[in-house]
mmCIF file of C-alpha atoms in Angstrom:
data_model
loop_
_atom_site.group_PDB
_atom_site.id
_atom_site.type_symbol
_atom_site.label_atom_id
_atom_site.label_comp_id
_atom_site.label_asym_id
_atom_site.label_seq_id
_atom_site.Cartn_x
_atom_site.Cartn_y
_atom_site.Cartn_z
ATOM 1 C CA MET A 2 141.769 -144.704 48.064
ATOM 2 C CA ASN A 3 139.113 -142.242 48.898
ATOM 3 C CA PHE A 4 141.397 -139.451 47.697
ATOM 4 C CA ILE A 5 141.759 -141.069 44.254
ATOM 5 C CA LYS A 6 137.951 -141.492 43.862
ATOM 6 C CA LYS A 7 137.364 -137.819 44.731
ATOM 7 C CA THR A 8 140.005 -136.730 42.237
ATOM 8 C CA TRP A 9 138.389 -138.753 39.456
ATOM 9 C CA LEU A 10 134.941 -137.337 40.281
ATOM 10 C CA ILE A 11 136.264 -133.769 40.099
ATOM 11 C CA MET A 12 137.933 -134.438 36.740
ATOM 12 C CA ILE A 13 134.771 -135.991 35.280
ATOM 13 C CA LEU A 14 132.646 -133.022 36.423
ATOM 14 C CA CYS A 15 135.078 -130.557 34.820
ATOM 15 C CA LEU A 16 134.964 -132.462 31.523
ATOM 16 C CA LEU A 17 131.134 -132.413 31.553
ATOM 17 C CA LEU A 18 131.017 -128.669 32.269
ATOM 18 C CA THR A 19 133.479 -127.968 29.466
ATOM 19 C CA ALA A 20 131.417 -130.020 27.016
ATOM 20 C CA CYS A 21 128.204 -128.172 27.945
ATOM 21 C CA GLY A 22 129.913 -124.800 27.569
ATOM 22 C CA ALA A 23 131.116 -125.699 24.097
ATOM 23 C CA ASP A 24 127.540 -126.385 22.962
ATOM 24 C CA SER A 25 126.161 -123.045 24.325
ATOM 25 C CA PRO A 26 126.363 -119.979 22.010
ATOM 26 C CA THR A 27 128.401 -117.038 23.202
ATOM 27 C CA ALA A 28 125.901 -114.422 21.740
ATOM 28 C CA PRO A 29 122.319 -114.516 20.482
ATOM 29 C CA THR A 30 121.891 -114.816 16.741
ATOM 30 C CA ASP A 31 119.348 -112.844 14.575
ATOM 31 C CA PRO A 32 116.112 -114.677 13.756
ATOM 32 C CA PRO A 33 115.818 -115.864 10.180
ATOM 33 C CA GLU A 34 114.235 -113.398 7.746
ATOM 34 C CA GLU A 35 110.587 -114.014 6.927
ATOM 35 C CA PRO A 36 109.734 -114.466 3.266
ATOM 36 C CA PRO A 37 108.324 -111.315 1.589
ATOM 37 C CA VAL A 38 104.558 -110.957 1.539
ATOM 38 C CA GLU A 39 103.133 -111.134 -1.946
ATOM 39 C CA THR A 40 100.599 -108.389 -2.869
ATOM 40 C CA THR A 41 97.325 -109.295 -4.486
ATOM 41 C CA GLY A 42 97.430 -106.528 -7.090
ATOM 42 C CA GLU A 43 93.991 -105.186 -6.042
ATOM 43 C CA PRO A 44 93.433 -101.447 -6.678
ATOM 44 C CA ALA A 45 93.231 -99.031 -3.787
ATOM 45 C CA SER A 46 89.736 -98.133 -2.604
ATOM 46 C CA GLY A 47 88.150 -95.087 -4.224
ATOM 47 C CA VAL A 48 87.289 -91.672 -2.822
ATOM 48 C CA ILE A 49 83.572 -91.895 -2.123
ATOM 49 C CA PHE A 50 80.954 -89.108 -2.032
ATOM 50 C CA THR A 51 77.538 -90.255 -0.821
ATOM 51 C CA TYR A 52 74.166 -88.628 -1.542
ATOM 52 C CA ASN A 53 70.754 -90.161 -0.755
ATOM 53 C CA ASP A 54 72.445 -93.453 0.165
ATOM 54 C CA LYS A 55 74.111 -93.705 -3.255
ATOM 55 C CA ASP A 56 77.916 -93.742 -3.571
ATOM 56 C CA TYR A 57 79.871 -91.830 -6.224
ATOM 57 C CA ASP A 58 83.596 -92.528 -6.716
ATOM 58 C CA LEU A 59 85.430 -89.249 -7.305
ATOM 59 C CA GLN A 60 88.321 -91.137 -8.864
ATOM 60 C CA GLU A 61 86.003 -92.024 -11.725
ATOM 61 C CA ARG A 62 85.571 -88.275 -12.271
ATOM 62 C CA ASP A 63 89.273 -87.502 -11.847
ATOM 63 C CA PRO A 64 91.765 -90.323 -11.144
ATOM 64 C CA MET A 65 94.153 -87.850 -9.464
ATOM 65 C CA VAL A 66 91.788 -87.258 -6.503
ATOM 66 C CA ASN A 67 93.222 -88.913 -3.397
ATOM 67 C CA SER A 68 90.867 -87.744 -0.620
ATOM 68 C CA LEU A 69 87.524 -86.059 -0.009
ATOM 69 C CA MET A 70 87.907 -82.652 1.644
ATOM 70 C CA VAL A 71 84.542 -80.890 2.069
ATOM 71 C CA GLU A 72 80.984 -80.769 0.689
ATOM 72 C CA THR A 73 79.366 -77.331 0.328
ATOM 73 C CA PRO A 74 75.702 -76.734 -0.698
ATOM 74 C CA VAL A 75 75.319 -73.873 -3.186
ATOM 75 C CA GLY A 76 71.772 -73.290 -4.362
ATOM 76 C CA GLY A 77 70.615 -76.459 -6.091
ATOM 77 C CA VAL A 78 74.068 -78.038 -6.260
ATOM 78 C CA ILE A 79 76.727 -79.380 -3.905
ATOM 79 C CA VAL A 80 80.368 -78.453 -4.452
ATOM 80 C CA VAL A 81 82.334 -81.620 -3.666
ATOM 81 C CA GLU A 82 85.985 -80.739 -3.056
ATOM 82 C CA GLY A 83 88.696 -83.352 -3.425
ATOM 83 C CA HIS A 84 92.428 -83.161 -2.745
ATOM 84 C CA ILE A 85 94.905 -83.653 -5.579
ATOM 85 C CA GLY A 86 98.076 -81.865 -4.480
ATOM 86 C CA PRO A 87 99.370 -78.819 -2.615
ATOM 87 C CA ASP A 88 98.718 -76.446 -5.536
ATOM 88 C CA VAL A 89 95.613 -77.856 -7.211
ATOM 89 C CA GLY A 90 92.393 -79.490 -6.108
ATOM 90 C CA TYR A 91 89.269 -81.016 -7.601
ATOM 91 C CA TYR A 92 85.781 -79.456 -7.494
ATOM 92 C CA GLY A 93 82.852 -81.624 -8.583
ATOM 93 C CA ILE A 94 79.532 -79.826 -9.130
ATOM 94 C CA PHE A 95 76.751 -82.218 -8.108
ATOM 95 C CA ASP A 96 73.162 -81.350 -9.103
ATOM 96 C CA THR A 97 70.783 -82.384 -6.310
ATOM 97 C CA GLU A 98 67.774 -82.405 -8.659
ATOM 98 C CA THR A 99 69.158 -84.873 -11.185
ATOM 99 C CA GLU A 100 71.501 -86.468 -8.622
ATOM 100 C CA ALA A 101 74.415 -86.381 -11.039
ATOM 101 C CA PHE A 102 77.697 -84.538 -11.444
ATOM 102 C CA VAL A 103 77.367 -81.787 -14.051
ATOM 103 C CA LYS A 104 80.863 -80.303 -14.023
ATOM 104 C CA ASP A 105 84.447 -81.150 -13.021
ATOM 105 C CA ILE A 106 87.001 -78.426 -12.240
ATOM 106 C CA GLU A 107 90.709 -78.733 -11.511
ATOM 107 C CA GLY A 108 92.054 -75.622 -9.813
ATOM 108 C CA ALA A 109 92.155 -73.792 -6.510
ATOM 109 C CA ASN A 110 90.389 -71.058 -4.526
ATOM 110 C CA LEU A 111 86.918 -71.645 -6.024
ATOM 111 C CA THR A 112 84.631 -68.754 -5.068
ATOM 112 C CA TRP A 113 81.147 -67.574 -6.046
ATOM 113 C CA ARG A 114 78.598 -64.854 -5.301
ATOM 114 C CA ASP A 115 75.333 -65.121 -3.391
ATOM 115 C CA ASP A 116 74.085 -68.701 -3.806
ATOM 116 C CA ASP A 117 74.782 -68.993 -7.522
ATOM 117 C CA ILE A 118 77.431 -71.442 -8.711
ATOM 118 C CA SER A 119 77.307 -69.981 -12.246
ATOM 119 C CA THR A 120 79.183 -66.935 -10.899
ATOM 120 C CA ALA A 121 82.088 -69.112 -9.749
ATOM 121 C CA ALA A 122 85.710 -68.216 -10.431
ATOM 122 C CA TYR A 123 88.847 -70.188 -9.625
ATOM 123 C CA SER A 124 92.603 -70.003 -10.082
ATOM 124 C CA LEU A 125 95.050 -72.342 -11.760
ATOM 125 C CA TRP A 126 98.687 -71.325 -11.307
ATOM 126 C CA SER A 127 98.791 -67.629 -12.340
ATOM 127 C CA GLU A 128 95.488 -67.631 -14.247
ATOM 128 C CA ILE A 129 91.910 -66.978 -13.132
ATOM 129 C CA TYR A 130 88.995 -68.692 -14.863
ATOM 130 C CA GLY A 131 85.215 -68.352 -14.869
ATOM 131 C CA TYR A 132 82.741 -71.174 -14.246
ATOM 132 C CA ASP A 133 82.475 -71.892 -17.980
ATOM 133 C CA GLY A 134 86.258 -72.246 -18.269
ATOM 134 C CA SER A 135 86.827 -68.876 -19.941
ATOM 135 C CA LEU A 136 90.031 -67.032 -18.997
ATOM 136 C CA LEU A 137 89.203 -64.001 -16.872
ATOM 137 C CA LYS A 138 92.683 -62.781 -16.001
ATOM 138 C CA LYS A 139 96.321 -63.817 -16.254
ATOM 139 C CA LEU A 140 98.592 -62.382 -13.566
ATOM 140 C CA ASP A 141 102.286 -61.640 -13.932
ATOM 141 C CA LEU A 142 103.704 -63.497 -10.929
ATOM 142 C CA THR A 143 107.294 -64.271 -10.000
ATOM 143 C CA GLU A 144 108.459 -67.840 -9.478
ATOM 144 C CA SER A 145 108.082 -67.475 -5.707
ATOM 145 C CA GLU A 146 104.519 -66.044 -5.844
ATOM 146 C CA TYR A 147 101.210 -67.868 -6.059
ATOM 147 C CA ILE A 148 97.487 -67.104 -5.738
ATOM 148 C CA SER A 149 96.357 -68.094 -2.245
ATOM 149 C CA GLY A 150 92.812 -66.666 -2.191
ATOM 150 C CA LEU A 151 89.957 -65.334 -4.331
ATOM 151 C CA THR A 152 86.781 -63.468 -3.324
ATOM 152 C CA TRP A 153 84.258 -61.425 -5.281
ATOM 153 C CA LYS A 154 84.205 -57.802 -4.141
ATOM 154 C CA ASP A 155 81.211 -57.022 -6.368
ATOM 155 C CA ASN A 156 79.717 -58.216 -9.641
ATOM 156 C CA TRP A 157 82.787 -57.494 -11.727
ATOM 157 C CA CYS A 158 85.710 -57.065 -9.355
ATOM 158 C CA LEU A 159 87.741 -59.827 -7.687
ATOM 159 C CA THR A 160 89.960 -59.486 -4.635
ATOM 160 C CA VAL A 161 93.049 -61.645 -5.158
ATOM 161 C CA GLU A 162 95.351 -62.736 -2.327
ATOM 162 C CA ILE A 163 98.934 -63.343 -3.455
ATOM 163 C CA SER A 164 101.398 -65.159 -1.212
ATOM 164 C CA SER A 165 105.131 -65.691 -1.612
ATOM 165 C CA ILE A 166 107.640 -68.111 -0.146
ATOM 166 C CA ASP A 167 109.845 -65.057 0.463
ATOM 167 C CA SER A 168 107.258 -63.191 2.564
ATOM 168 C CA GLU A 169 105.254 -64.054 5.652
ATOM 169 C CA ALA A 170 102.264 -61.798 4.953
ATOM 170 C CA PRO A 171 100.241 -62.113 1.727
ATOM 171 C CA GLU A 172 99.429 -59.130 -0.461
ATOM 172 C CA THR A 173 95.994 -58.332 -1.886
ATOM 173 C CA LEU A 174 94.971 -56.591 -5.070
ATOM 174 C CA GLU A 175 91.649 -55.912 -6.769
ATOM 175 C CA ILE A 176 91.227 -56.701 -10.420
ATOM 176 C CA ALA A 177 88.457 -56.086 -12.921
ATOM 177 C CA VAL A 178 88.011 -59.315 -14.833
ATOM 178 C CA ASP A 179 88.182 -59.370 -18.618
ATOM 179 C CA GLU A 180 85.215 -59.866 -20.888
ATOM 180 C CA GLY A 181 83.672 -63.246 -20.238
ATOM 181 C CA ALA A 182 83.298 -62.771 -16.500
ATOM 182 C CA PRO A 183 80.165 -64.244 -14.890
ATOM 183 C CA GLN A 184 78.663 -60.768 -14.583
ATOM 184 C CA SER A 185 79.377 -57.453 -16.238
ATOM 185 C CA PRO A 186 78.538 -54.048 -14.788
ATOM 186 C CA ARG A 187 75.118 -52.808 -15.778
ATOM 187 C CA SER A 188 74.608 -49.406 -17.306
ATOM 188 C CA GLU A 189 73.931 -46.401 -15.121
ATOM 189 C CA LYS A 190 70.401 -45.701 -13.956
ATOM 190 C CA ILE A 191 68.128 -43.670 -16.160
ATOM 191 C CA ARG A 192 67.798 -40.180 -14.706
ATOM 192 C CA LEU A 193 64.316 -38.684 -14.746
ATOM 193 C CA ASP A 194 63.785 -34.938 -15.056
ATOM 194 C CA GLY A 195 60.084 -34.716 -15.867
ATOM 195 C CA GLU A 196 60.145 -35.980 -19.453
ATOM 196 C CA ILE A 197 57.931 -38.770 -20.742
ATOM 197 C CA ILE A 198 59.734 -42.111 -21.180
ATOM 198 C CA PRO A 199 58.695 -43.849 -24.433
ATOM 199 C CA TRP A 200 58.124 -47.615 -24.414
ATOM 200 C CA GLU A 201 61.330 -48.381 -26.335
ATOM 201 C CA GLN A 202 63.436 -46.797 -23.563
ATOM 202 C CA PHE A 203 62.148 -49.010 -20.758
ATOM 203 C CA PRO A 204 64.942 -51.537 -20.153
ATOM 204 C CA ILE A 205 64.222 -55.209 -20.733
ATOM 205 C CA PRO A 206 64.083 -56.655 -17.195
ATOM 206 C CA GLU A 207 67.027 -58.665 -15.871
ATOM 207 C CA ALA A 208 67.147 -61.239 -13.109
ATOM 208 C CA GLU A 209 69.528 -58.982 -11.163
ATOM 209 C CA ALA A 210 66.829 -56.331 -10.859
ATOM 210 C CA PHE A 211 64.973 -58.664 -8.488
ATOM 211 C CA GLY A 212 67.984 -60.224 -6.784
ATOM 212 C CA LEU A 213 67.454 -63.574 -8.504
ATOM 213 C CA THR A 214 70.239 -66.167 -8.698
ATOM 214 C CA GLY A 215 70.669 -69.799 -9.695
ATOM 215 C CA LYS A 216 67.698 -71.659 -11.135
ATOM 216 C CA ASP A 217 65.322 -68.777 -10.247
ATOM 217 C CA ALA A 218 67.392 -66.444 -12.407
ATOM 218 C CA SER A 219 67.430 -68.990 -15.247
ATOM 219 C CA LEU A 220 63.648 -69.419 -15.126
ATOM 220 C CA TYR A 221 63.045 -65.675 -15.070
ATOM 221 C CA GLU A 222 65.448 -65.025 -17.940
ATOM 222 C CA ALA A 223 63.721 -67.792 -19.907
ATOM 223 C CA ALA A 224 60.376 -66.056 -19.409
ATOM 224 C CA VAL A 225 61.809 -62.673 -20.404
ATOM 225 C CA SER A 226 63.346 -64.166 -23.546
ATOM 226 C CA GLN A 227 59.879 -65.174 -24.720
ATOM 227 C CA PHE A 228 58.166 -61.877 -24.065
ATOM 228 C CA ASN A 229 59.941 -58.517 -24.281
ATOM 229 C CA ARG A 230 59.784 -55.344 -26.351
ATOM 230 C CA ASN A 231 62.416 -56.594 -28.793
ATOM 231 C CA GLU A 232 60.968 -60.080 -29.204
ATOM 232 C CA THR A 233 57.324 -58.981 -29.463
ATOM 233 C CA PRO A 234 57.320 -55.290 -30.520
ATOM 234 C CA GLU A 235 53.880 -55.671 -32.100
ATOM 235 C CA TYR A 236 52.284 -55.532 -28.651
ATOM 236 C CA PHE A 237 53.749 -52.075 -28.056
ATOM 237 C CA THR A 238 53.416 -50.494 -31.473
ATOM 238 C CA SER A 239 49.773 -51.577 -31.734
ATOM 239 C CA ASP A 240 48.862 -49.891 -28.446
ATOM 240 C CA ASP A 241 50.223 -46.388 -27.824
ATOM 241 C CA ASP A 242 49.475 -46.620 -24.095
ATOM 242 C CA LEU A 243 51.441 -49.830 -23.392
ATOM 243 C CA ASP A 244 54.895 -49.024 -22.006
ATOM 244 C CA LEU A 245 56.145 -52.132 -20.204
ATOM 245 C CA ILE A 246 55.554 -55.865 -19.875
ATOM 246 C CA LEU A 247 56.986 -57.681 -16.849
ATOM 247 C CA PRO A 248 56.788 -61.482 -16.798
ATOM 248 C CA SER A 249 56.359 -63.621 -13.727
ATOM 249 C CA VAL A 250 56.691 -67.377 -13.250
ATOM 250 C CA GLY A 251 54.791 -69.460 -10.733
ATOM 251 C CA VAL A 252 56.181 -72.992 -10.368
ATOM 252 C CA PHE A 253 53.644 -75.825 -10.047
ATOM 253 C CA GLY A 254 56.179 -78.656 -10.136
ATOM 254 C CA LYS A 255 59.214 -80.088 -11.905
ATOM 255 C CA TYR A 256 60.556 -83.377 -13.204
ATOM 256 C CA SER A 257 63.715 -84.738 -14.861
ATOM 257 C CA THR A 258 63.993 -86.052 -18.415
ATOM 258 C CA ASP A 259 65.997 -89.029 -19.664
ATOM 259 C CA GLU A 260 68.560 -86.546 -21.024
ATOM 260 C CA GLY A 261 69.165 -85.167 -17.543
ATOM 261 C CA ASN A 262 67.344 -81.882 -18.167
ATOM 262 C CA THR A 263 64.784 -80.424 -15.753
ATOM 263 C CA VAL A 264 61.270 -79.500 -16.888
ATOM 264 C CA TYR A 265 59.388 -76.888 -14.842
ATOM 265 C CA VAL A 266 55.606 -76.788 -15.153
ATOM 266 C CA VAL A 267 54.688 -73.157 -14.543
ATOM 267 C CA ASN A 268 52.061 -70.474 -14.528
ATOM 268 C CA PHE A 269 53.445 -67.983 -17.055
ATOM 269 C CA VAL A 270 52.148 -64.504 -16.210
ATOM 270 C CA LYS A 271 52.482 -61.376 -18.375
ATOM 271 C CA CYS A 272 51.812 -58.069 -16.624
ATOM 272 C CA PHE A 273 50.972 -55.139 -18.940
ATOM 273 C CA PHE A 274 51.608 -51.623 -17.603
ATOM 274 C CA TYR A 275 49.918 -48.707 -19.403
ATOM 275 C CA ASP A 276 50.638 -44.954 -19.299
ATOM 276 C CA LEU A 277 53.667 -45.599 -17.102
ATOM 277 C CA GLY A 278 56.051 -43.419 -19.103
ATOM 278 C CA SER A 279 54.079 -40.268 -18.281
ATOM 279 C CA GLY A 280 53.438 -41.202 -14.650
ATOM 280 C CA LEU A 281 56.972 -41.188 -13.203
ATOM 281 C CA ASP A 282 56.992 -37.776 -11.518
ATOM 282 C CA ASP A 283 57.294 -39.598 -8.205
ATOM 283 C CA LEU A 284 59.204 -42.878 -8.470
ATOM 284 C CA ASP A 285 57.789 -44.074 -5.163
ATOM 285 C CA ASN A 286 54.233 -43.485 -6.353
ATOM 286 C CA PRO A 287 54.081 -44.168 -10.095
ATOM 287 C CA VAL A 288 50.818 -43.580 -11.939
ATOM 288 C CA TYR A 289 49.650 -46.270 -14.344
ATOM 289 C CA THR A 290 47.022 -48.891 -15.107
ATOM 290 C CA TYR A 291 47.724 -52.554 -15.645
ATOM 291 C CA GLU A 292 46.283 -55.951 -16.461
ATOM 292 C CA SER A 293 47.724 -59.452 -16.454
ATOM 293 C CA LEU A 294 47.320 -62.650 -18.441
ATOM 294 C CA ASN A 295 48.350 -66.095 -17.271
ATOM 295 C CA ASN A 296 48.812 -69.372 -19.074
ATOM 296 C CA LEU A 297 50.225 -72.855 -18.537
ATOM 297 C CA ALA A 298 53.783 -73.302 -19.813
ATOM 298 C CA SER A 299 56.743 -75.643 -19.476
ATOM 299 C CA ILE A 300 60.345 -74.473 -19.256
ATOM 300 C CA THR A 301 63.152 -76.978 -19.823
ATOM 301 C CA LEU A 302 66.634 -76.150 -18.504
ATOM 302 C CA ASP A 303 69.840 -78.120 -18.898
ATOM 303 C CA HIS A 304 72.424 -78.876 -16.162
ATOM 304 C CA ASP A 305 73.930 -75.409 -16.428
ATOM 305 C CA GLY A 306 70.578 -73.626 -16.246
ATOM 306 C CA LYS A 307 70.546 -72.870 -19.986
ATOM 307 C CA LEU A 308 67.188 -72.761 -21.739
ATOM 308 C CA VAL A 309 66.476 -75.885 -23.789
ATOM 309 C CA SER A 310 62.832 -75.215 -24.669
ATOM 310 C CA PHE A 311 59.899 -73.018 -23.711
ATOM 311 C CA ASP A 312 56.374 -74.216 -24.533
ATOM 312 C CA GLU A 313 53.208 -72.268 -23.834
ATOM 313 C CA LEU A 314 49.730 -73.754 -23.971
ATOM 314 C CA GLY A 315 47.948 -72.215 -26.944
ATOM 315 C CA ASP A 316 44.287 -71.346 -27.315
ATOM 316 C CA GLY A 317 41.971 -74.177 -28.230
ATOM 317 C CA LYS A 318 44.178 -76.956 -26.911
ATOM 318 C CA ASP A 319 42.383 -79.989 -25.507
ATOM 319 C CA ASP A 320 42.933 -81.816 -22.227
ATOM 320 C CA SER A 321 45.624 -84.047 -23.704
ATOM 321 C CA ALA A 322 47.834 -80.990 -24.200
ATOM 322 C CA VAL A 323 47.650 -80.218 -20.476
ATOM 323 C CA TYR A 324 48.756 -83.770 -19.664
ATOM 324 C CA ARG A 325 51.566 -83.455 -22.193
ATOM 325 C CA PHE A 326 52.799 -80.264 -20.546
ATOM 326 C CA CYS A 327 52.696 -81.851 -17.090
ATOM 327 C CA GLY A 328 54.433 -85.084 -18.139
ATOM 328 C CA PRO A 329 54.674 -87.505 -15.186
ATOM 329 C CA LEU A 330 53.097 -84.902 -12.867
ATOM 330 C CA THR A 331 49.596 -86.174 -13.644
ATOM 331 C CA ASP A 332 48.151 -84.927 -10.335
ATOM 332 C CA ILE A 333 48.921 -81.379 -11.414
ATOM 333 C CA ALA A 334 47.174 -81.938 -14.749
ATOM 334 C CA LYS A 335 44.069 -83.327 -13.005
ATOM 335 C CA LYS A 336 43.852 -80.348 -10.672
ATOM 336 C CA LEU A 337 44.351 -77.864 -13.488
ATOM 337 C CA LEU A 338 41.544 -79.448 -15.500
ATOM 338 C CA ALA A 339 39.136 -79.666 -12.565
ATOM 339 C CA PRO A 340 36.538 -76.871 -12.239
ATOM 340 C CA GLY A 341 38.177 -73.964 -10.429
ATOM 341 C CA GLY A 342 41.251 -76.125 -9.981
ATOM 342 C CA TRP A 343 44.045 -73.631 -10.625
ATOM 343 C CA LEU A 344 46.860 -74.766 -8.382
ATOM 344 C CA GLU A 345 48.665 -72.998 -5.602
ATOM 345 C CA GLU A 346 52.179 -72.220 -6.791
ATOM 346 C CA SER A 347 55.093 -73.762 -4.909
ATOM 347 C CA ALA A 348 57.270 -70.763 -5.813
ATOM 348 C CA ARG A 349 56.765 -67.383 -7.440
ATOM 349 C CA ILE A 350 59.565 -65.741 -9.411
ATOM 350 C CA PRO A 351 60.158 -62.924 -8.602
ATOM 351 C CA ASP A 352 58.974 -63.568 -5.062
ATOM 352 C CA THR A 353 57.080 -60.332 -4.506
ATOM 353 C CA GLY A 354 53.870 -59.791 -2.581
ATOM 354 C CA SER A 355 52.095 -58.269 -5.585
ATOM 355 C CA TYR A 356 52.652 -57.226 -9.187
ATOM 356 C CA GLU A 357 52.694 -53.622 -7.995
ATOM 357 C CA GLU A 358 55.637 -54.458 -5.749
ATOM 358 C CA MET A 359 57.370 -56.185 -8.661
ATOM 359 C CA LEU A 360 57.008 -52.998 -10.723
ATOM 360 C CA GLN A 361 58.407 -50.897 -7.865
ATOM 361 C CA GLN A 362 61.515 -53.100 -7.658
ATOM 362 C CA TYR A 363 61.994 -52.722 -11.396
ATOM 363 C CA LEU A 364 61.685 -48.936 -11.265
ATOM 364 C CA ASN A 365 64.043 -48.595 -8.287
ATOM 365 C CA TYR A 366 66.655 -50.667 -10.100
ATOM 366 C CA TYR A 367 66.631 -48.870 -13.442
ATOM 367 C CA PHE A 368 65.561 -45.293 -12.693
ATOM 368 C CA GLU A 369 66.556 -42.425 -10.417
ATOM 369 C CA ARG A 370 65.788 -38.734 -9.879
#
């Protein structure tokens, strides 16, 4: 009897175990796939350059820009470099005075001289361009070659680095850029051998003679354009002793216009040098007499440093004219109109210790023995 009960218990247990095993899976199954996530369709965030707590989206300048690479101050601008692809990049020229972008460049290997962005050159594929977009040189490259570097050797010669996928080491060559380059070579110095130099043979001064670049060069060239032997020959022909006029600009202040131009309120100085042509026996000790005249003026330059207008205060003008010249810089106008209130200049162009030193720089640049 007991044997039969035990046998039935064993059989029941086996049936239960078999039923449980049938319900258990033999291998794990994959989890069900999750439904795809729907996108919102929102645009990707921009590439942001920040200046004075204000953001500028580079993709609004060039939608191909995908990242910000580097920011480089150059004179009064910042070169904002953005990445586009392996062979071409973006260069945005940001004016720190007007706080606005003034130029957009697509290319590679942007380079410039001194601290003057107007001398910039860059490459695009096998071509080399100047800052104004003019073609400076087109190189004959093979399909495997590309321009990998640009540097200015001097004012009119570029050193070009050319790399190739077939060579480990790049090659370099020097090229003289075509007409339209940022700078062209100046003529040779005038050789002195004891003769008298007449007034019409004294070169019209250039910014390069004083090492001026950027906005300083633009302001000086603006002053020269208003007063030189070609523009005002009557000053020379009416006085046999006058040989040279050198301008100088002293900056009192500046402000921006609604058009984005920059107005400089300046002390416009004209230095007259007499009997200089017969006093050059010793270039280091020239013999001459001189006098100078100064007057209030305003010089307006555009984004690229080009002259927009030059206004000089004429004789007999009343106080309102001084305020008009100074625009929003009313404190400068008040000081200029006060008794003995001629202002201290914030900058002098050229930055020489005296007008005699300015003349010496001019002579050393244009003349030799």
